[in-house]
mmCIF file of C-alpha atoms in Angstrom:
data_model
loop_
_atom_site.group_PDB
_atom_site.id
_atom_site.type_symbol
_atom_site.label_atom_id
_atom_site.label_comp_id
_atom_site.label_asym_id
_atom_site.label_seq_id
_atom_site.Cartn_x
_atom_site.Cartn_y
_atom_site.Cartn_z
ATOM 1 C CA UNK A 912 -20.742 -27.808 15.255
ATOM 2 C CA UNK A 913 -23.152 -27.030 18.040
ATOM 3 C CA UNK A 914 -23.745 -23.507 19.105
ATOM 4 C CA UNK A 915 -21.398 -21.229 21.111
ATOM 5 C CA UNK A 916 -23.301 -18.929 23.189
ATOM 6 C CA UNK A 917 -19.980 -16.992 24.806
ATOM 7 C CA UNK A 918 -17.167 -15.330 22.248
ATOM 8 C CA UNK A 919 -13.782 -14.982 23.745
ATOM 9 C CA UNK A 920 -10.980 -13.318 21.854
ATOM 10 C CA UNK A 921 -7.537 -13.379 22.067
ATOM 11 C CA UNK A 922 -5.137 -11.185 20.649
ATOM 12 C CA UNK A 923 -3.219 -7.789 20.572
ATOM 13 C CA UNK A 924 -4.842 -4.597 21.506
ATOM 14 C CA UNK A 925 -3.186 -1.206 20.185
ATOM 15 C CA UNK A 926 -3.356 2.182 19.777
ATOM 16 C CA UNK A 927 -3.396 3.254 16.034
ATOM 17 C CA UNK A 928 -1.906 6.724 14.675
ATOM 18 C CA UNK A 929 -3.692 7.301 11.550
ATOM 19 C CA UNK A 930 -2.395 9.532 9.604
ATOM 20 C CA UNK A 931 -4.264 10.286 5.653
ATOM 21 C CA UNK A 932 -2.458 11.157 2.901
ATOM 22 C CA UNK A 933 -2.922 11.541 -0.885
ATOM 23 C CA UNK A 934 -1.086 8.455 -1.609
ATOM 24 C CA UNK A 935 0.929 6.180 0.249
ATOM 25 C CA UNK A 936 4.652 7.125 0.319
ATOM 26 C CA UNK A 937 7.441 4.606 -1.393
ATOM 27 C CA UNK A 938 10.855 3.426 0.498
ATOM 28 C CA UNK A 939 12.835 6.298 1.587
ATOM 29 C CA UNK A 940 9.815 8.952 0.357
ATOM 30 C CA UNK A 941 8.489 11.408 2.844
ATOM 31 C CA UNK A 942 4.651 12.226 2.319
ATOM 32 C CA UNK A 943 2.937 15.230 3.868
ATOM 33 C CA UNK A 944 -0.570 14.245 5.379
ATOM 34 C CA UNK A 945 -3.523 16.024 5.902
ATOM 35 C CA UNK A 946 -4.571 15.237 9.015
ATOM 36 C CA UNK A 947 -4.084 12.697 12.085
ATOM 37 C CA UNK A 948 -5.766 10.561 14.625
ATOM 38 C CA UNK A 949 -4.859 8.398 17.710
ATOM 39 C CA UNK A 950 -7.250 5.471 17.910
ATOM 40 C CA UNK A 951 -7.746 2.300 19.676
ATOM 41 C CA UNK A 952 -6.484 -0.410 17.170
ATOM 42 C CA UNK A 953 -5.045 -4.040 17.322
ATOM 43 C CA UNK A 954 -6.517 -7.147 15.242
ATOM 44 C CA UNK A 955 -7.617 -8.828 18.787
ATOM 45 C CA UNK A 956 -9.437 -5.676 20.177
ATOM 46 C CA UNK A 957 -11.077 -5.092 16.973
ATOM 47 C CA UNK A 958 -12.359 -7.912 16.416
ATOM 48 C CA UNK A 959 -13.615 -8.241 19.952
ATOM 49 C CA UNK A 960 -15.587 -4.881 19.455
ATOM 50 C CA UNK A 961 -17.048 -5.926 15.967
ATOM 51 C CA UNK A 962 -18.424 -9.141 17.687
ATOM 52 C CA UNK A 963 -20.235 -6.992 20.076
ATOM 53 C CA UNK A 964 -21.277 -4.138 18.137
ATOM 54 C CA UNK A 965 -22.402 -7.109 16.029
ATOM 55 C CA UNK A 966 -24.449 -8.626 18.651
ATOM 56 C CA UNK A 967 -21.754 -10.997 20.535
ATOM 57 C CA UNK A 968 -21.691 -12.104 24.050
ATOM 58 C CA UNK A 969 -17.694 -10.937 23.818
ATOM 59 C CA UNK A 970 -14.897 -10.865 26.443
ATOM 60 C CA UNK A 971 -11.178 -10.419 25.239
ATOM 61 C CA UNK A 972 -7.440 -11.759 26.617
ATOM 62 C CA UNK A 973 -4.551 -10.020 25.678
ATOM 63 C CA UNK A 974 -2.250 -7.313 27.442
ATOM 64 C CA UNK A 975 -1.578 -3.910 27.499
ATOM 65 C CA UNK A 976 1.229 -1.458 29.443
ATOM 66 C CA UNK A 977 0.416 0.633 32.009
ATOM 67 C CA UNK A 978 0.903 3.850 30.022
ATOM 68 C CA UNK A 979 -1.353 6.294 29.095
ATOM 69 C CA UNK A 980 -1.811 4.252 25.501
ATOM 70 C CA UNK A 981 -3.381 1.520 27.740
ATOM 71 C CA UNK A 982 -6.657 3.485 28.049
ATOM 72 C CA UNK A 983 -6.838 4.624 24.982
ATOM 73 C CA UNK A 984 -6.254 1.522 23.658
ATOM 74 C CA UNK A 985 -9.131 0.071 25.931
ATOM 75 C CA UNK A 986 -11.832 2.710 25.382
ATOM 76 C CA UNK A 987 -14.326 1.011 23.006
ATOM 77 C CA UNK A 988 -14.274 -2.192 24.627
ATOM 78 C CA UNK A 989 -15.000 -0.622 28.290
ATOM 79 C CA UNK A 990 -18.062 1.253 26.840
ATOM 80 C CA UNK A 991 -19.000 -1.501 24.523
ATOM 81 C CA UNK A 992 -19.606 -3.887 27.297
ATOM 82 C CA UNK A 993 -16.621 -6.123 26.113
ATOM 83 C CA UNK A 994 -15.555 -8.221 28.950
ATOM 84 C CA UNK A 995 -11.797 -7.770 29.875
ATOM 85 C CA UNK A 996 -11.366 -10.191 32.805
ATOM 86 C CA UNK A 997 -8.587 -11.960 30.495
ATOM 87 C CA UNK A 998 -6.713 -8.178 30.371
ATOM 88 C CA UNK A 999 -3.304 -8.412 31.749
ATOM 89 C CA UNK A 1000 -1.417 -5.100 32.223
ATOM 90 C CA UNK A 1001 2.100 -5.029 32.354
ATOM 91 C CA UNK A 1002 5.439 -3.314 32.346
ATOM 92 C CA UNK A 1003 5.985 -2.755 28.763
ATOM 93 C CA UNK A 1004 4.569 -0.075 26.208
ATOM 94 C CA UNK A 1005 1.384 -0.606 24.777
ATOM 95 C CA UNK A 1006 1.506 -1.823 21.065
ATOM 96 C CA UNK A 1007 1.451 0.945 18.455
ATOM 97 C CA UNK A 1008 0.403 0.359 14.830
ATOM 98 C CA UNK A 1009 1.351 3.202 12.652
ATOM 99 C CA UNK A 1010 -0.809 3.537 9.633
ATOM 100 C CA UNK A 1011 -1.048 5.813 6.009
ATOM 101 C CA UNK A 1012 -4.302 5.752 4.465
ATOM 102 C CA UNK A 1013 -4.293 7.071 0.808
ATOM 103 C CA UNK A 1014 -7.200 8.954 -1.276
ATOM 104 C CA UNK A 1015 -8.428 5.819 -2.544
ATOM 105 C CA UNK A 1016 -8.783 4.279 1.354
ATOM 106 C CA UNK A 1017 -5.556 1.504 0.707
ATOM 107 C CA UNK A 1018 -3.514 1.760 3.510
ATOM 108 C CA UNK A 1019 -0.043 0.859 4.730
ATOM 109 C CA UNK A 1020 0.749 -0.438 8.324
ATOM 110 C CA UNK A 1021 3.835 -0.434 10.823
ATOM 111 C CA UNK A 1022 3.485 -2.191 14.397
ATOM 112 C CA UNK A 1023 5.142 -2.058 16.947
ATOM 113 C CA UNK A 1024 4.085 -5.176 19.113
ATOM 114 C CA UNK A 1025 4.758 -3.508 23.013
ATOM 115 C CA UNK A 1026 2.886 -5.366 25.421
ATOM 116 C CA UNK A 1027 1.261 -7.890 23.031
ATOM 117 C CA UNK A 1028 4.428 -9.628 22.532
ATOM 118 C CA UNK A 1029 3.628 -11.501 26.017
ATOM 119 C CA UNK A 1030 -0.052 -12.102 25.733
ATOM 120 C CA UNK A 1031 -1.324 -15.283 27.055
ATOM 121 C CA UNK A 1032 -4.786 -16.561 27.240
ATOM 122 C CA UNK A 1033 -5.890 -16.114 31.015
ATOM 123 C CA UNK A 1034 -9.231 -17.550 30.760
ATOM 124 C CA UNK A 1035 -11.007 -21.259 31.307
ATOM 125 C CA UNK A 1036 -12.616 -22.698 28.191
ATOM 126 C CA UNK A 1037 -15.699 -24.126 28.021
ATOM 127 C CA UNK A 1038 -17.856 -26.157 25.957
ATOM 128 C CA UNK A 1039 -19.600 -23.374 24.932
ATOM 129 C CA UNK A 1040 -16.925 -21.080 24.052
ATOM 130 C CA UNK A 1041 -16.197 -19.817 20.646
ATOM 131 C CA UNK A 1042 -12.429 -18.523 20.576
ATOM 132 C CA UNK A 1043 -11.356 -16.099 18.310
ATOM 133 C CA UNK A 1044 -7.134 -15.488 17.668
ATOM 134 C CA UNK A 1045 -5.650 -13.771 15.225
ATOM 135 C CA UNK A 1046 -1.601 -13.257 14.352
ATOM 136 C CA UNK A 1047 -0.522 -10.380 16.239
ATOM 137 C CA UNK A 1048 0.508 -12.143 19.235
ATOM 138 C CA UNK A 1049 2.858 -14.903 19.562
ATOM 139 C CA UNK A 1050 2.552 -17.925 17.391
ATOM 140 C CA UNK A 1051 3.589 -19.834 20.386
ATOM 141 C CA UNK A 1052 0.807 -18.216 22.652
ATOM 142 C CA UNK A 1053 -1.870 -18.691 19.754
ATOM 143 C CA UNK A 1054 -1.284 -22.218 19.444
ATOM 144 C CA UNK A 1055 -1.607 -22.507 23.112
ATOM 145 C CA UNK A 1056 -4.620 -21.089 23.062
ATOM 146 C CA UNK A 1057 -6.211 -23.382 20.394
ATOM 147 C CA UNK A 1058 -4.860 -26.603 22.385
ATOM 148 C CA UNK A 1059 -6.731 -25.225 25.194
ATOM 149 C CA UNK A 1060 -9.716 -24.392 23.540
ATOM 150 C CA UNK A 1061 -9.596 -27.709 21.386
ATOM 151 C CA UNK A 1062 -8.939 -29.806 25.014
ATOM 152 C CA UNK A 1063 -12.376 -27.979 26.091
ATOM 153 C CA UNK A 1064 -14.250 -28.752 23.279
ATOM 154 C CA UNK A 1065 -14.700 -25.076 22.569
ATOM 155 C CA UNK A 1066 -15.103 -23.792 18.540
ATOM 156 C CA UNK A 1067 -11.669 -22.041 17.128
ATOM 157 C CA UNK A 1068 -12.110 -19.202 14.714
ATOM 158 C CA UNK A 1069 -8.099 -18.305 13.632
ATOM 159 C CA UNK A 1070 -7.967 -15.453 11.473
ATOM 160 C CA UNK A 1071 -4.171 -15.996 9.869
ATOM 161 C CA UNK A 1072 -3.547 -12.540 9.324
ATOM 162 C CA UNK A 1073 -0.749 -10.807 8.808
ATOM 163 C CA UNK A 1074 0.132 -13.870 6.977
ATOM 164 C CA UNK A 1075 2.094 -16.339 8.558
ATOM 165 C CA UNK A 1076 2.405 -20.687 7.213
ATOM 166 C CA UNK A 1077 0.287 -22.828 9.267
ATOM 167 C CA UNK A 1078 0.985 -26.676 9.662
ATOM 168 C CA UNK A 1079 -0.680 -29.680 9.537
ATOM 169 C CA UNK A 1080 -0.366 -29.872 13.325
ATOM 170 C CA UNK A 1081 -2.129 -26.341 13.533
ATOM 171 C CA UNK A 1082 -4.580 -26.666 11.047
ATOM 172 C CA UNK A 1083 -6.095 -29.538 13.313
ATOM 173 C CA UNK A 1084 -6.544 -27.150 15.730
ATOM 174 C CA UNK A 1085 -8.752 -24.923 14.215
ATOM 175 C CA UNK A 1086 -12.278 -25.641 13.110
ATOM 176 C CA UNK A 1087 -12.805 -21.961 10.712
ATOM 177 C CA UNK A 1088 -9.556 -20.629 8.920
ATOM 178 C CA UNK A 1089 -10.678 -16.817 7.725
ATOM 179 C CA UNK A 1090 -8.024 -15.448 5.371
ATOM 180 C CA UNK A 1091 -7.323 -12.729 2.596
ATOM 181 C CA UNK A 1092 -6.455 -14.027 -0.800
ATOM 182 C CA UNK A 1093 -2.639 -13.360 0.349
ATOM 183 C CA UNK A 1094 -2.973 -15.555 3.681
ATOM 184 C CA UNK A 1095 -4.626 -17.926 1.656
ATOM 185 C CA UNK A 1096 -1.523 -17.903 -0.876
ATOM 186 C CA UNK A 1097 0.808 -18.581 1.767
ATOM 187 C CA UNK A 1098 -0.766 -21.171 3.446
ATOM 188 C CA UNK A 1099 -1.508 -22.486 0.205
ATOM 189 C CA UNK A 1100 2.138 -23.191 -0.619
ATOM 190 C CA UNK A 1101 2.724 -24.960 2.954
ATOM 191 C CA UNK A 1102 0.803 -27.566 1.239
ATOM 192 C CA UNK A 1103 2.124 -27.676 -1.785
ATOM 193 C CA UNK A 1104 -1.594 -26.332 -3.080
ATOM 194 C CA UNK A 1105 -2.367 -23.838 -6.027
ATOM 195 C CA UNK A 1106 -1.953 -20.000 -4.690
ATOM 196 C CA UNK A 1107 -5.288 -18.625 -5.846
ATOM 197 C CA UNK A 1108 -8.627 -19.217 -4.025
ATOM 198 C CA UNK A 1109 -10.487 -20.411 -7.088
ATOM 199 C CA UNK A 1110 -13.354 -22.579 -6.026
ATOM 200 C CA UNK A 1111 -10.697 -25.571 -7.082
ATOM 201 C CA UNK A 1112 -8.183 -24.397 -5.538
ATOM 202 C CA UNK A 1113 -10.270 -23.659 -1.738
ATOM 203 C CA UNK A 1114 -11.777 -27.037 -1.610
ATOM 204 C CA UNK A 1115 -9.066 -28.577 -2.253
ATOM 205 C CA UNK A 1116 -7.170 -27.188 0.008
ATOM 206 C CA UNK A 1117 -10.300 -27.059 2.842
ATOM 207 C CA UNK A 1118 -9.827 -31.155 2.386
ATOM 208 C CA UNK A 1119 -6.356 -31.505 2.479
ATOM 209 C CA UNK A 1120 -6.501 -29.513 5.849
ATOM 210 C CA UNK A 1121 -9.948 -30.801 6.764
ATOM 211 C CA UNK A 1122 -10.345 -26.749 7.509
ATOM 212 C CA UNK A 1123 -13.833 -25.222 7.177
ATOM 213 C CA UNK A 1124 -12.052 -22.110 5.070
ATOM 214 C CA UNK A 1125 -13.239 -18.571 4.235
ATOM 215 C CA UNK A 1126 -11.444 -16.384 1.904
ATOM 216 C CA UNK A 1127 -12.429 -12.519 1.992
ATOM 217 C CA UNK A 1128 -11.905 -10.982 -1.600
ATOM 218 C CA UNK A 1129 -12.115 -7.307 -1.188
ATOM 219 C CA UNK A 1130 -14.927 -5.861 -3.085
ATOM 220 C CA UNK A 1131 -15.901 -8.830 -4.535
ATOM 221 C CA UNK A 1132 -17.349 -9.999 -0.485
ATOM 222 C CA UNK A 1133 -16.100 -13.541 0.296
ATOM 223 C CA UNK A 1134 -15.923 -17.180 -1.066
ATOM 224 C CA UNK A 1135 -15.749 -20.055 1.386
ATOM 225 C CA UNK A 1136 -15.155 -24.083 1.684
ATOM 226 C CA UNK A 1137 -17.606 -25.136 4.479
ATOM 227 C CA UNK A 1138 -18.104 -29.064 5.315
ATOM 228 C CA UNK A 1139 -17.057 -29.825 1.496
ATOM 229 C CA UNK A 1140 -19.815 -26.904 0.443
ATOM 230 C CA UNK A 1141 -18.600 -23.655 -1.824
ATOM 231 C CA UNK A 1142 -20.028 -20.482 -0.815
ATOM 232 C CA UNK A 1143 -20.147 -17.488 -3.042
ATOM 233 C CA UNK A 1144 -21.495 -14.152 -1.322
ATOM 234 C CA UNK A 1145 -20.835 -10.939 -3.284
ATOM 235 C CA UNK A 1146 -20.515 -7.856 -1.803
ATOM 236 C CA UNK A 1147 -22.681 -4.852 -2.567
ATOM 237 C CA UNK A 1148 -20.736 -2.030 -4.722
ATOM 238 C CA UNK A 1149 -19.230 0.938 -2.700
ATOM 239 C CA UNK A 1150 -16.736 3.965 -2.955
ATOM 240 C CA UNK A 1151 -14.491 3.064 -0.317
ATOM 241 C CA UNK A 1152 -13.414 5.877 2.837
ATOM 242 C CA UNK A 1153 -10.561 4.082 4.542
ATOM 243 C CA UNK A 1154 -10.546 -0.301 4.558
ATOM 244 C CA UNK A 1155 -8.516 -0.423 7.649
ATOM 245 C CA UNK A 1156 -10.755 -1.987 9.854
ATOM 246 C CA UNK A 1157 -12.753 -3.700 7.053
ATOM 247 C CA UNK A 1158 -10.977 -7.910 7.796
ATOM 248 C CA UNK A 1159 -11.294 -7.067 11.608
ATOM 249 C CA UNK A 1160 -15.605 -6.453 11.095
ATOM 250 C CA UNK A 1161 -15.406 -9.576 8.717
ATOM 251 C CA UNK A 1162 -13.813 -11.536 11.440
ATOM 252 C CA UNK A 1163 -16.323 -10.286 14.570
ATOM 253 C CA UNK A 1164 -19.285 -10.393 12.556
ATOM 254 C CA UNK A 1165 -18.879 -13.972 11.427
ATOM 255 C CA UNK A 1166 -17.799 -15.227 14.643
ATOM 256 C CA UNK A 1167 -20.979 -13.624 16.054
ATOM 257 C CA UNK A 1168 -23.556 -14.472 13.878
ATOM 258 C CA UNK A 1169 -22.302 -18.314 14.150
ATOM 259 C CA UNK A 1170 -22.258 -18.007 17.981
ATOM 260 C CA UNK A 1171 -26.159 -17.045 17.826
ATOM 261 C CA UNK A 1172 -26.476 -20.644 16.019
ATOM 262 C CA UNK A 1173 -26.578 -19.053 12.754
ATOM 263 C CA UNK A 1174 -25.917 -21.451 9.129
ATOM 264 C CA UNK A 1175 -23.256 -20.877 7.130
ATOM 265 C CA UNK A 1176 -24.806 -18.959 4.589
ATOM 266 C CA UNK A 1177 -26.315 -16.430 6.563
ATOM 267 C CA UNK A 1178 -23.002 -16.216 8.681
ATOM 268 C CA UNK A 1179 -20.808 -15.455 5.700
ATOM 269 C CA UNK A 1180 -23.700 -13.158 4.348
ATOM 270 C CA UNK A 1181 -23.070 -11.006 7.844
ATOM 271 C CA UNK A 1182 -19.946 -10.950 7.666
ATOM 272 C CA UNK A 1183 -19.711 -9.558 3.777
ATOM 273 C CA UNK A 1184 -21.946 -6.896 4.838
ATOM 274 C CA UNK A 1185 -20.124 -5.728 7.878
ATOM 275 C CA UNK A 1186 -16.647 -5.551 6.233
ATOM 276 C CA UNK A 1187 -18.555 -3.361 3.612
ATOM 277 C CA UNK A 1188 -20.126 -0.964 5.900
ATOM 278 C CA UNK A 1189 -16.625 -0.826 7.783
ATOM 279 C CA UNK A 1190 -15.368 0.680 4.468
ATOM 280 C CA UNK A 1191 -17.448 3.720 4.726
ATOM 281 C CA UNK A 1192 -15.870 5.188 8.103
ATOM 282 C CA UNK A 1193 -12.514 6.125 9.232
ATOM 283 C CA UNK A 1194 -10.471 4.215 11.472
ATOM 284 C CA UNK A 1195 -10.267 0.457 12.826
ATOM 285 C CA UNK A 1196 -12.491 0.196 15.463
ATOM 286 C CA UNK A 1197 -14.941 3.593 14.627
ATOM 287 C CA UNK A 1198 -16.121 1.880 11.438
ATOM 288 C CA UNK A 1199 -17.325 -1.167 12.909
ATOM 289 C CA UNK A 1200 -21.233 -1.809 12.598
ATOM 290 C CA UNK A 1201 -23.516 -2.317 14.707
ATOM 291 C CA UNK A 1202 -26.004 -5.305 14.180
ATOM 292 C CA UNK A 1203 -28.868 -3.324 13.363
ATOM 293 C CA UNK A 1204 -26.824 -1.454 10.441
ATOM 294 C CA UNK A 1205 -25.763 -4.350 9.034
ATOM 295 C CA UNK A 1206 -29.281 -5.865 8.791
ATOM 296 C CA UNK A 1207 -30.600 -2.802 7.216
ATOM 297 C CA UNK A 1208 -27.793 -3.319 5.061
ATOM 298 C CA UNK A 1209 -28.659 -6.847 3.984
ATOM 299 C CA UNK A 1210 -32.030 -5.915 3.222
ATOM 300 C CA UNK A 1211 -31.271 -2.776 0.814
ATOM 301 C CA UNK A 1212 -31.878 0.005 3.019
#
């Protein structure tokens, strides 16, 4: 692939109500928290602000109501730089993601889509566009997106999470797949491939899709099937604050460092270390690191 100088993400923007709590509560169990937060959330805006705070030339598509969420929801981006020239507002409530973060920083999420259930991607493609989508919009606006995108000759980054089948049809559409070992399971079956990301298991199923794929594995960092070429990048050991936004800095730093014309290596090595770091701070969007941190923390400091 040739270098993408311009990121451009599509995808849901939310606000998130955090609430923490000693553990998360089971069906029909009432917890009592000990404290609570009202954030700017969504997999799309995320992402977007990792990409910049990881050095990205970012813009982002997606919608948002014209509530008093909508702002909130919008914050980081406006003071990041993000561009938001693809931002539709509209007449529905901006999406809400309700989430319970336990002692140990696992968390459990509700969403309630709003305004993101009629995103659409309101922005040209070019050449020289990297897109970035994730699965919190419609699958029917997503796909539209990467047809676009493809037709343009831009670079597709789909991060298939929450988990949601992809077909054969849709895997040709993307050139990076960037899943957790679950997403990776259920893709997996689609195509009648073994469940588990062992380095078997990924390559074969990066041929059978001819998919560059990249499977994060918690605190073990990442593994990856790149051009036929299995990546291993461990993670460095942490005690973990809250993991919420943890896939989200995975997602924007990758897509960043490969849009600065970065290898693989050193792409997935980025990305490792900024869904660590994200892991030490609260919230989605909060945690994410800025490019500087996470070259500090690829060199020990």
């Amino acid at each position: 692939m040739s270098k993408s100088n311009s990121i451009v993400v599509f995808g849901s923007a939310n606000v998130d109500l955090v609430v923490r709590c000693a553990r998360l509560p089971r069906p029909g169990e009432t917890v009592t928290g000990s404290g609570h937060q009202l954030l700017p959330g969504g997999k799309g805006a995320n992402q977007a602000l990792a990409a910049r705070r990881a050095g990205g030339d970012v813009s982002f598509c997606g919608a948002v109501g014209r509530d008093a969420f909508a702002d909130t929801a919008l914050a980081n981006l406006i003071e990041a730089g993000v561009g938001l020239d693809g931002l539709h507002r509209i007449d529905a409530p901006t999406g809400l993601a309700s989430i319970c973060v336990d002692a140990s920083g696992e968390n459990a999420i509700a969403i309630s889509p709003g305004a993101n259930a009629a995103a659409a991607l309101a922005r040209d493609m070019t050449a020289d566009d990297l897109l970035v989508t994730q699965n919190e919009v419609p699958a029917a606006a997503v796909g539209e997106a990467h047809r676009r995108a493809k037709a343009a000759g831009a670079r597709v980054v789909h991060n298939a999470a929450p988990a949601a089948p992809l077909s054969a049809d849709q895997m040709q559409l993307i050139d990076d797949l960037i899943v957790n070992e679950l997403e990776f399971a259920e893709i997996a079956r689609a195509f009648d491939s073994a469940p588990d990301p062992t380095p078997e298991g990924l390559l074969a199923l990066a041929k059978a899709t001819e998919t560059r794929i990249v499977v994060t594995l918690g605190p073990a960092g990442a593994r990856a099937a790149l051009g036929g070429v299995l990546l291993d990048v461990p993670a460095r050991a942490i005690k973990p604050l809250d993991t919420t936004g943890a896939g989200d800095a995975f997602v924007g730093a990758y897509a960043a460092a490969l849009a600065a014309g970065g290898d693989d290596e050193a792409a997935l090595s980025f990305a490792v270390a900024a869904g660590t770091l994200a892991c030490l701070a609260l919230g989605a969007q909060s945690s994410s690191p800025t490019a500087a941190e996470i070259e500090a923390h690829l060199s020990g400091a």
